[in-house]
mmCIF file of N, CA and C in Angstrom:
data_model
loop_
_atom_site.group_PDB
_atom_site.id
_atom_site.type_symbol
_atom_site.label_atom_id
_atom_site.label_comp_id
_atom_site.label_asym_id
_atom_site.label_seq_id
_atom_site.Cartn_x
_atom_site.Cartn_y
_atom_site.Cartn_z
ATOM 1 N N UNK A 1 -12.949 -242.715 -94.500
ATOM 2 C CA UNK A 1 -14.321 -242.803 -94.911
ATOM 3 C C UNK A 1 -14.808 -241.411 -95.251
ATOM 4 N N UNK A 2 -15.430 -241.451 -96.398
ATOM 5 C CA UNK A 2 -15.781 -239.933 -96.421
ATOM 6 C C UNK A 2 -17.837 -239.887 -96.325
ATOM 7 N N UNK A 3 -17.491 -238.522 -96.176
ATOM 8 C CA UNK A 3 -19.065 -238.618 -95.523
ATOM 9 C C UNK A 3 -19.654 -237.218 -95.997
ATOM 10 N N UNK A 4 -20.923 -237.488 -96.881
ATOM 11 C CA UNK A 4 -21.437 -236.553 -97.924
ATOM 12 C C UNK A 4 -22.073 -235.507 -97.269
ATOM 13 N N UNK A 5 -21.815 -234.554 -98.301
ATOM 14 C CA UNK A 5 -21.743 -233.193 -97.926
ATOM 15 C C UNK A 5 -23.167 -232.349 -98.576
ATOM 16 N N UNK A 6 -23.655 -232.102 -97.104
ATOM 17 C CA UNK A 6 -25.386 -231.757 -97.251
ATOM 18 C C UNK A 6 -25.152 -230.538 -98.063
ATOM 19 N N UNK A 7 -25.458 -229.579 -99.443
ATOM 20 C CA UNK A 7 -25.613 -228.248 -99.292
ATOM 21 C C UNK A 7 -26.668 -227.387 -98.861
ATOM 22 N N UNK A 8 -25.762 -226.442 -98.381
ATOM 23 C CA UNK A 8 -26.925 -225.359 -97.935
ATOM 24 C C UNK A 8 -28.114 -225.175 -98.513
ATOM 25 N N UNK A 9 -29.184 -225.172 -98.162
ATOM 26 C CA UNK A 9 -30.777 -224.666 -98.405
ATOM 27 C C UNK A 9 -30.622 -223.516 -99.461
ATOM 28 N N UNK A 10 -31.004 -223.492 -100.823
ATOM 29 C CA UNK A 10 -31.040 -222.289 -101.735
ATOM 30 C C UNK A 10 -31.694 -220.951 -100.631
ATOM 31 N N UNK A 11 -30.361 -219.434 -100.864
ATOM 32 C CA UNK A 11 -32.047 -218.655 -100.090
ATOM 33 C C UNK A 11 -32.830 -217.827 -101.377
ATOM 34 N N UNK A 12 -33.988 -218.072 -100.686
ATOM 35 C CA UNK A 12 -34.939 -217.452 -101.607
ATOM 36 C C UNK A 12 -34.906 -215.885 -101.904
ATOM 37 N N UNK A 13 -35.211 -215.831 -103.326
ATOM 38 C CA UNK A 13 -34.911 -214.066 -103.293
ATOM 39 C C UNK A 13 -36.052 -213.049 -102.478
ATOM 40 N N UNK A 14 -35.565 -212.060 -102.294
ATOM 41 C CA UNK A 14 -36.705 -210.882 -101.263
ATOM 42 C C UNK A 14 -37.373 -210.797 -101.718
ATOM 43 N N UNK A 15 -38.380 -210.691 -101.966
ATOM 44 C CA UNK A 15 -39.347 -209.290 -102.549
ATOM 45 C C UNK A 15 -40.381 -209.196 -102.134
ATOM 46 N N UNK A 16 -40.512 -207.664 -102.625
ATOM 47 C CA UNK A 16 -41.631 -206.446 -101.767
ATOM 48 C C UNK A 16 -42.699 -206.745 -102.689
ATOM 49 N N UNK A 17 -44.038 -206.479 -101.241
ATOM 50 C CA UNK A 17 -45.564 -207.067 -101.992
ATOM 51 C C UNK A 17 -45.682 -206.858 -103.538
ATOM 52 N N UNK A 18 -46.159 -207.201 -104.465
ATOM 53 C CA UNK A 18 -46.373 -206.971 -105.640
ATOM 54 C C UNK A 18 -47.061 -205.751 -106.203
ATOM 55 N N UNK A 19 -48.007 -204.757 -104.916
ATOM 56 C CA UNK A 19 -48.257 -203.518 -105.073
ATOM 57 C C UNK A 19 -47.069 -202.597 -104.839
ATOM 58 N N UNK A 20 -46.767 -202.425 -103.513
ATOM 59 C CA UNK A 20 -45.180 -201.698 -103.922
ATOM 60 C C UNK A 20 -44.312 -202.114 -104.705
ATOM 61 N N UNK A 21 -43.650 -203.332 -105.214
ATOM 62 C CA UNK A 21 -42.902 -202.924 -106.548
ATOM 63 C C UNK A 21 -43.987 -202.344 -107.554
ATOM 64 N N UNK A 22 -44.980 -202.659 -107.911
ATOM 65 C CA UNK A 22 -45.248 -201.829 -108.943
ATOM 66 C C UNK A 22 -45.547 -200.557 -108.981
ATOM 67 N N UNK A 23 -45.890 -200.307 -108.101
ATOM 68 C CA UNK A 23 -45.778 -198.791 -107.679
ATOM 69 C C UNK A 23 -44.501 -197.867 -107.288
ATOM 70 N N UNK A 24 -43.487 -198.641 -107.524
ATOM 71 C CA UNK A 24 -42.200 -198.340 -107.282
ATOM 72 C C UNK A 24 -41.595 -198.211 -109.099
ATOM 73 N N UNK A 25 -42.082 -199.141 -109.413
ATOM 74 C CA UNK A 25 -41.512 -199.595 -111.100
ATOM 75 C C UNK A 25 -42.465 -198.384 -111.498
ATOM 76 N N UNK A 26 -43.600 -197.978 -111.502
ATOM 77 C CA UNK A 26 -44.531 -196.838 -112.100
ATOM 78 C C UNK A 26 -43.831 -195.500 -111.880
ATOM 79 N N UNK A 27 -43.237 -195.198 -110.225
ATOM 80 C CA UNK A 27 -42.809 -193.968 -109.970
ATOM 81 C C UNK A 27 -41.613 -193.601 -110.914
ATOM 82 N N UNK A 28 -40.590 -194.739 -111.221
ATOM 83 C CA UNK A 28 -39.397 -195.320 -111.982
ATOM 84 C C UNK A 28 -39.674 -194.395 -112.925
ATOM 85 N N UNK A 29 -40.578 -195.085 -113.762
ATOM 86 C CA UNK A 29 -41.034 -194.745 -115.322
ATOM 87 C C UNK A 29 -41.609 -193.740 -115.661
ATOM 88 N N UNK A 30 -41.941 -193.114 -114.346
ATOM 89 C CA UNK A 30 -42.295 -191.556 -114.591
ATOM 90 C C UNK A 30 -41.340 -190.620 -114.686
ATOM 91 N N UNK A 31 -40.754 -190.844 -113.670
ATOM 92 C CA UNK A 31 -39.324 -190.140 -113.436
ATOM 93 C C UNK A 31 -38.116 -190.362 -114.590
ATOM 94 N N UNK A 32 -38.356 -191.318 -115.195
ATOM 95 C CA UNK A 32 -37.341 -191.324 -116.090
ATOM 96 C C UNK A 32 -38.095 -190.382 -117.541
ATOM 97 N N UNK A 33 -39.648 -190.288 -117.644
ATOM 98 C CA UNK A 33 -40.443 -189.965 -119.045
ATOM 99 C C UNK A 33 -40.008 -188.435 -118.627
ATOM 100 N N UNK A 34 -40.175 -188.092 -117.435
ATOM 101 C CA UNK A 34 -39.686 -186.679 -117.380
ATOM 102 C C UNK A 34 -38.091 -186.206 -117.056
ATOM 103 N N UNK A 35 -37.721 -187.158 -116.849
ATOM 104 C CA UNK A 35 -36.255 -186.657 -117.522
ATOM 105 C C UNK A 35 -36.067 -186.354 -118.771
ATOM 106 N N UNK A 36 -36.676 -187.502 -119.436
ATOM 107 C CA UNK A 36 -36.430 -187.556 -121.430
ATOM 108 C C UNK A 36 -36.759 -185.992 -122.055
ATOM 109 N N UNK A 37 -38.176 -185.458 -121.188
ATOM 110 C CA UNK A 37 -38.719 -184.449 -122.171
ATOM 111 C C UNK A 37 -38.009 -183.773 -121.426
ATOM 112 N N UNK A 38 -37.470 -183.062 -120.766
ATOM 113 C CA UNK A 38 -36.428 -182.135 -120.181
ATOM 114 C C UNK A 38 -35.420 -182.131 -120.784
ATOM 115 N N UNK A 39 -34.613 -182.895 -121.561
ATOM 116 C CA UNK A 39 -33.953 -183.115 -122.228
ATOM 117 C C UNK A 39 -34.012 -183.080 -124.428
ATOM 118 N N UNK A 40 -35.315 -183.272 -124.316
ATOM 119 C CA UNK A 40 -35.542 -182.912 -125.486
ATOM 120 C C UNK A 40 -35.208 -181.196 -126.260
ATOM 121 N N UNK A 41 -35.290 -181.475 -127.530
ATOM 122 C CA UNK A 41 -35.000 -179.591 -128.078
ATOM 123 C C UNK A 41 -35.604 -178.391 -127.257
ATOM 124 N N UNK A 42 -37.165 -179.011 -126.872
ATOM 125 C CA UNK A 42 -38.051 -177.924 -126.375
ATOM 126 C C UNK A 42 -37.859 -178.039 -124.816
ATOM 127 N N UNK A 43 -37.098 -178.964 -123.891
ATOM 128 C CA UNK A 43 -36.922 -179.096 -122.458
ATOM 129 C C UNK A 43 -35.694 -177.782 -122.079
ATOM 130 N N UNK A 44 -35.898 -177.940 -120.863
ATOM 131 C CA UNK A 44 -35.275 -176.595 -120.225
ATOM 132 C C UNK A 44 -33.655 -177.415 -120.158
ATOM 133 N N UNK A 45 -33.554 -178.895 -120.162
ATOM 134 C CA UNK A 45 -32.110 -179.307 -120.058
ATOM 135 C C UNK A 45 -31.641 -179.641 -121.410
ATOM 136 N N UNK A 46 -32.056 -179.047 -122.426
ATOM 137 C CA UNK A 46 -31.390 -179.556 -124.155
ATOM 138 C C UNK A 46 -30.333 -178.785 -124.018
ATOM 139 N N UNK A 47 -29.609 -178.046 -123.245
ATOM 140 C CA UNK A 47 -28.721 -177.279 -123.803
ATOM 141 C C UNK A 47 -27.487 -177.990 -122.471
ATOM 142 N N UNK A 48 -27.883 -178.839 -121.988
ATOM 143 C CA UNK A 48 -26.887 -179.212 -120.583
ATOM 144 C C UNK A 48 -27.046 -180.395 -120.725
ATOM 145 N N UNK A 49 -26.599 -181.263 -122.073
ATOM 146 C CA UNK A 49 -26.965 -182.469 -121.933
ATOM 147 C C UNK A 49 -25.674 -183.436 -121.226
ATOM 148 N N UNK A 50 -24.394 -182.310 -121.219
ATOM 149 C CA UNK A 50 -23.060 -183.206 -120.873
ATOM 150 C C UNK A 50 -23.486 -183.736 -119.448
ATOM 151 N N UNK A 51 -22.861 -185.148 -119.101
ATOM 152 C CA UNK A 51 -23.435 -186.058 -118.145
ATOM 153 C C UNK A 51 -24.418 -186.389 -117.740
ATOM 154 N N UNK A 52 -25.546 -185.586 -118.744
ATOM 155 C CA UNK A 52 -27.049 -186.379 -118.518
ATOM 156 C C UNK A 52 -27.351 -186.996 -119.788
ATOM 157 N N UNK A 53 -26.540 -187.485 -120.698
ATOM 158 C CA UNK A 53 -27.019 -188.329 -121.776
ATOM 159 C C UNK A 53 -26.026 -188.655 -122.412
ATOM 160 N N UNK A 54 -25.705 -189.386 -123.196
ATOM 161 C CA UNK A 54 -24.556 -189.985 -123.939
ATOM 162 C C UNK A 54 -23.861 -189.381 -125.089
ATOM 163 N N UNK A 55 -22.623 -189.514 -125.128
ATOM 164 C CA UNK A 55 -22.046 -188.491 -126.278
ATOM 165 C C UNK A 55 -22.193 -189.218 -127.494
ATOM 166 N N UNK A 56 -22.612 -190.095 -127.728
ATOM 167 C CA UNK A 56 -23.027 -190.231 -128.882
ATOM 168 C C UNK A 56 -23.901 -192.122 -129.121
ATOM 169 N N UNK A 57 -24.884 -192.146 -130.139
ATOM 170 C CA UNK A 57 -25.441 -193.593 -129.551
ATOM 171 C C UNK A 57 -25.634 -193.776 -130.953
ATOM 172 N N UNK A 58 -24.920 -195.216 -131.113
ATOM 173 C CA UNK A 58 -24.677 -195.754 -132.518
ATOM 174 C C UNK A 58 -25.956 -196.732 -132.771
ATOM 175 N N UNK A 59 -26.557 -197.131 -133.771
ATOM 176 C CA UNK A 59 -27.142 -198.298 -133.865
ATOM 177 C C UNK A 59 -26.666 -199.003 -134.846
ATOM 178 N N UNK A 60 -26.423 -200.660 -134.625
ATOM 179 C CA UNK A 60 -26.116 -201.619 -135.543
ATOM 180 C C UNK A 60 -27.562 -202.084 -135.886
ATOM 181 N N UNK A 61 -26.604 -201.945 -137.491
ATOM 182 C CA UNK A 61 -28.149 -202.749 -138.423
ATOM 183 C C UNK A 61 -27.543 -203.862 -139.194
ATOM 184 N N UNK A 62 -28.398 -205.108 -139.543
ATOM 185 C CA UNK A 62 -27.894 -206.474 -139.729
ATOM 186 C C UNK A 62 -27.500 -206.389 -141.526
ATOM 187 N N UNK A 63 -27.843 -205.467 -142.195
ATOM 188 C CA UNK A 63 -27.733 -204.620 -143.196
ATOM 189 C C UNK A 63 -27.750 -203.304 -143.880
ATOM 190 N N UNK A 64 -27.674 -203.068 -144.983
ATOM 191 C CA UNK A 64 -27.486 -201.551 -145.583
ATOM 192 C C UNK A 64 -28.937 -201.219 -145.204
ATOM 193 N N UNK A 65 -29.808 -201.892 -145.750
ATOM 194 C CA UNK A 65 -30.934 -201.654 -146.263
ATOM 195 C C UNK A 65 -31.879 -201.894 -144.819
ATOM 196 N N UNK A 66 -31.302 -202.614 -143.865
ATOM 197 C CA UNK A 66 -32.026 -202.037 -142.681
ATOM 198 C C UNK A 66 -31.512 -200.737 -142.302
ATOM 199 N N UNK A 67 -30.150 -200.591 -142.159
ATOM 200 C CA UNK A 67 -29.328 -199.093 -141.635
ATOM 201 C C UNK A 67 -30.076 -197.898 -142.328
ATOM 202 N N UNK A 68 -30.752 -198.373 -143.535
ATOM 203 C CA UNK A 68 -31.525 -197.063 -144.479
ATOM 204 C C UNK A 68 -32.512 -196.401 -143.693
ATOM 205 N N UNK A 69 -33.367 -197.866 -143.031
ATOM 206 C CA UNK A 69 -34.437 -197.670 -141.874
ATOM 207 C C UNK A 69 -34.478 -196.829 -140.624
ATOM 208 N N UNK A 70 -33.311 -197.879 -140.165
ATOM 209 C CA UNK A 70 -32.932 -196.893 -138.991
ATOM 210 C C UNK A 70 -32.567 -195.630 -139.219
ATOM 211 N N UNK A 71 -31.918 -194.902 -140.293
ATOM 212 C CA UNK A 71 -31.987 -193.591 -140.653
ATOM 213 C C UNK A 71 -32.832 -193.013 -140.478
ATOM 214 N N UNK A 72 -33.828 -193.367 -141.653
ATOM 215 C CA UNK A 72 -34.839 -192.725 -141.853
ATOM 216 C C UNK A 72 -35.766 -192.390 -140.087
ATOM 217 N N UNK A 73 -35.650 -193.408 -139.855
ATOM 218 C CA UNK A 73 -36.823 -193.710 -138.425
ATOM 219 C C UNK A 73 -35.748 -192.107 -137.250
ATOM 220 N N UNK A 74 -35.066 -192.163 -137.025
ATOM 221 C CA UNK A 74 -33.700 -191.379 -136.316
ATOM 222 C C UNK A 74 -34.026 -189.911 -136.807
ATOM 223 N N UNK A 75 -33.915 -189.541 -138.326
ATOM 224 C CA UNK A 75 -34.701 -188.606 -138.853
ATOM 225 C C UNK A 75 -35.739 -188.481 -138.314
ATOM 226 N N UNK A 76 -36.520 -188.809 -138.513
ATOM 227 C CA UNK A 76 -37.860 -188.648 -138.560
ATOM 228 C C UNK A 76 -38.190 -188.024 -136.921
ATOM 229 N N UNK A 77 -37.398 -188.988 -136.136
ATOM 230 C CA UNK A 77 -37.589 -188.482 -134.399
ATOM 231 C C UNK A 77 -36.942 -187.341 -134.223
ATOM 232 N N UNK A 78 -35.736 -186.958 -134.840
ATOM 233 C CA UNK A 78 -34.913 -185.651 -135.129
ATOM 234 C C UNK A 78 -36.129 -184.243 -134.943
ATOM 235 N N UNK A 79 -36.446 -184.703 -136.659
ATOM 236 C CA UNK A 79 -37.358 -183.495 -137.301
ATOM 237 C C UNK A 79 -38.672 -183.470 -136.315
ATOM 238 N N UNK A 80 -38.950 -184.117 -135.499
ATOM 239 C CA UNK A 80 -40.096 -183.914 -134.654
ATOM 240 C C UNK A 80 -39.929 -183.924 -133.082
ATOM 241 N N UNK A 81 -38.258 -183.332 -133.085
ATOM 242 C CA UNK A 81 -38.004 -182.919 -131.739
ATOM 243 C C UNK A 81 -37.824 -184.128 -130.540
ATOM 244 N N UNK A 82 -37.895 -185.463 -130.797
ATOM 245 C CA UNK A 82 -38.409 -186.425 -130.199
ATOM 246 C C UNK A 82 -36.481 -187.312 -129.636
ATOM 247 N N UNK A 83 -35.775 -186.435 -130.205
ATOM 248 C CA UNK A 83 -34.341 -186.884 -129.863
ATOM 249 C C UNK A 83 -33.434 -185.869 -128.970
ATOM 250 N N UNK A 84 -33.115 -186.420 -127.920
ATOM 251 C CA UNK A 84 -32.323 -185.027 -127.036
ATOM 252 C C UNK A 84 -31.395 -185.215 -128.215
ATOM 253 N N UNK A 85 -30.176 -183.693 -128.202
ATOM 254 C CA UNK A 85 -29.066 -183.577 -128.183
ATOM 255 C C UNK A 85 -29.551 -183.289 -130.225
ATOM 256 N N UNK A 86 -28.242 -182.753 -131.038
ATOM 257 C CA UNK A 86 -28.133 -183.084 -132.008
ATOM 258 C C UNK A 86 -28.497 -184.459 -132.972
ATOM 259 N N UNK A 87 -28.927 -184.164 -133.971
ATOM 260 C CA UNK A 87 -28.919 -185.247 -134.909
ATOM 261 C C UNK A 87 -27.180 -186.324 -135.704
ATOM 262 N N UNK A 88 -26.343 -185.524 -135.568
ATOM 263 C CA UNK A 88 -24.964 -185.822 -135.247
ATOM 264 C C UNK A 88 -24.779 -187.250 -134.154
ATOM 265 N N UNK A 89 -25.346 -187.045 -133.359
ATOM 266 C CA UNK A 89 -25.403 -187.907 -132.042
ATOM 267 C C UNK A 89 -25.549 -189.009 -131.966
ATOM 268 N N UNK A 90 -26.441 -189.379 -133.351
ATOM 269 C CA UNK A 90 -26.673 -190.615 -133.645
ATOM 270 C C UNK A 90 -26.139 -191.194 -134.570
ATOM 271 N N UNK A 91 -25.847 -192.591 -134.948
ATOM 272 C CA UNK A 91 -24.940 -192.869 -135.874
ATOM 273 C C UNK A 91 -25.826 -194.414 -136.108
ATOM 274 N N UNK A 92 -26.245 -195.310 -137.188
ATOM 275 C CA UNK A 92 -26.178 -195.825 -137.586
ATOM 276 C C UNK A 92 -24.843 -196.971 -138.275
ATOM 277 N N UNK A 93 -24.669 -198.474 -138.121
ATOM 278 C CA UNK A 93 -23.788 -198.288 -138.931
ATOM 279 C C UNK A 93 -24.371 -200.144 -139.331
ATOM 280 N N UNK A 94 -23.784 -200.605 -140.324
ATOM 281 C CA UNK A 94 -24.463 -202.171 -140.988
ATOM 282 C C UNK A 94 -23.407 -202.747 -140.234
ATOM 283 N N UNK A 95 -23.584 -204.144 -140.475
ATOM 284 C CA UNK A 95 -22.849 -205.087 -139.914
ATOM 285 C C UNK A 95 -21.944 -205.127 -141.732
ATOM 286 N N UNK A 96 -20.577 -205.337 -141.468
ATOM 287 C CA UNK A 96 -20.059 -205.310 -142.742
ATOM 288 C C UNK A 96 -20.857 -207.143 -143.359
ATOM 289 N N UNK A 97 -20.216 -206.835 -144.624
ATOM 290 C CA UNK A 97 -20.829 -207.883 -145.522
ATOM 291 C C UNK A 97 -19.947 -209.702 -145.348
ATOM 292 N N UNK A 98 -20.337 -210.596 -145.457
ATOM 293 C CA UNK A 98 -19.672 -212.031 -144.891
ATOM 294 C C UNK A 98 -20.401 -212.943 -143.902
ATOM 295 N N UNK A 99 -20.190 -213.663 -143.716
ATOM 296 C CA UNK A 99 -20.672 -214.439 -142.259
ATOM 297 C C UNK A 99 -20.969 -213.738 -141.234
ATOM 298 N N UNK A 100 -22.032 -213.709 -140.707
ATOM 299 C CA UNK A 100 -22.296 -213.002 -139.235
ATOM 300 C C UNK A 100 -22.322 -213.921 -138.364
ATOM 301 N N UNK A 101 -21.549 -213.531 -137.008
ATOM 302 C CA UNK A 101 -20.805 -214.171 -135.907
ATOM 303 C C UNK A 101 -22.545 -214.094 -135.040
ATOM 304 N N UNK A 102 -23.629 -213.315 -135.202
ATOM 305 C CA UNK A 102 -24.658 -213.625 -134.357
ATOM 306 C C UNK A 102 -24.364 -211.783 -133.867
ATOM 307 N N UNK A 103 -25.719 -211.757 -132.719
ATOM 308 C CA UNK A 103 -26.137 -210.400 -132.000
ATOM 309 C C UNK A 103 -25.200 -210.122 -131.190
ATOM 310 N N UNK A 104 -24.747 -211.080 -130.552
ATOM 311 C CA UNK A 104 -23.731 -210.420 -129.541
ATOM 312 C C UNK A 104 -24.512 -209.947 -128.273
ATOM 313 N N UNK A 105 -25.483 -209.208 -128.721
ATOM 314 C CA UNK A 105 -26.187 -208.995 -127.373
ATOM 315 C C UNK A 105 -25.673 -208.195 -125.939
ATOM 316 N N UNK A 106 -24.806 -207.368 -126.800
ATOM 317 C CA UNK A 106 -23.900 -206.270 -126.160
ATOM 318 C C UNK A 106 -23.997 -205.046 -126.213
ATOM 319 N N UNK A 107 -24.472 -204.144 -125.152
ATOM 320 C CA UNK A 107 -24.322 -202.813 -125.336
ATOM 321 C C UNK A 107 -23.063 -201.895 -124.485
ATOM 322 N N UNK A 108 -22.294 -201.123 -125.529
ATOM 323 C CA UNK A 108 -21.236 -200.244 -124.699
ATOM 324 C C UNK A 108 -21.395 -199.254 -124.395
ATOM 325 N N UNK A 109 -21.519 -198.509 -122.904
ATOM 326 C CA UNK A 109 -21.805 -197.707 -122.384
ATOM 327 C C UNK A 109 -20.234 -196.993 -121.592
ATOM 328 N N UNK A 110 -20.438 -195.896 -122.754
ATOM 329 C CA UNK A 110 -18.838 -195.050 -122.184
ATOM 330 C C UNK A 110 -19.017 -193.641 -121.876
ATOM 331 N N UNK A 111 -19.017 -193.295 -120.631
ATOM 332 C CA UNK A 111 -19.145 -191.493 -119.901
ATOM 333 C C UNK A 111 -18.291 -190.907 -120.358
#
């Protein structure tokens, strides 16, 4: 005879009052805005960016003529200091031409 099998009670997830996380998520976002400008041309860390920023960050565009955009836009943050590291650093590239398989919705992150 078999005899059905109760499952365990879901456990509920933790979480901290809704003022400390957000005051936790605020401290976050500060700390990370002042990393960025420390890191920018005019920050005291633009010249030490090895292991504090990525060796290089590509963007896919769904075409040429968006990739033109993203250029231009990449420029534009370049020439107004608004990008750590070289303009080199960044790379643009289109999705080649044919059927697109979809976003993928993947980012590769390599130290």
């Amino acid at each position: 005879r078999s005899r059905a099998v109760t499952p365990a009670p879901a456990q509920q997830p933790h979480f901290q009052p809704p003022e400390l996380e957000q005051r936790q998520m605020c401290e976050g976002a500060t700390a990370r805005l002042r990393e960025y400008r420390r890191l920018l041309p005019s920050g005291d860390l633009a010249g030490a960016l090895h292991g504090r920023f990525w060796d290089a960050v590509v963007v896919t565009a769904a075409s040429a003529s968006q990739a033109r955009v993203y250029v231009a836009q990449l420029d534009g943050l370049h020439e107004r200091g608004q990008l750590p590291g070289g303009r080199a650093r960044y790379a643009v590239v289109p999705d080649p031409a044919g059927p697109r398989v979809g976003s993928g919705g993947d980012d590769g992150v390599a130290r």
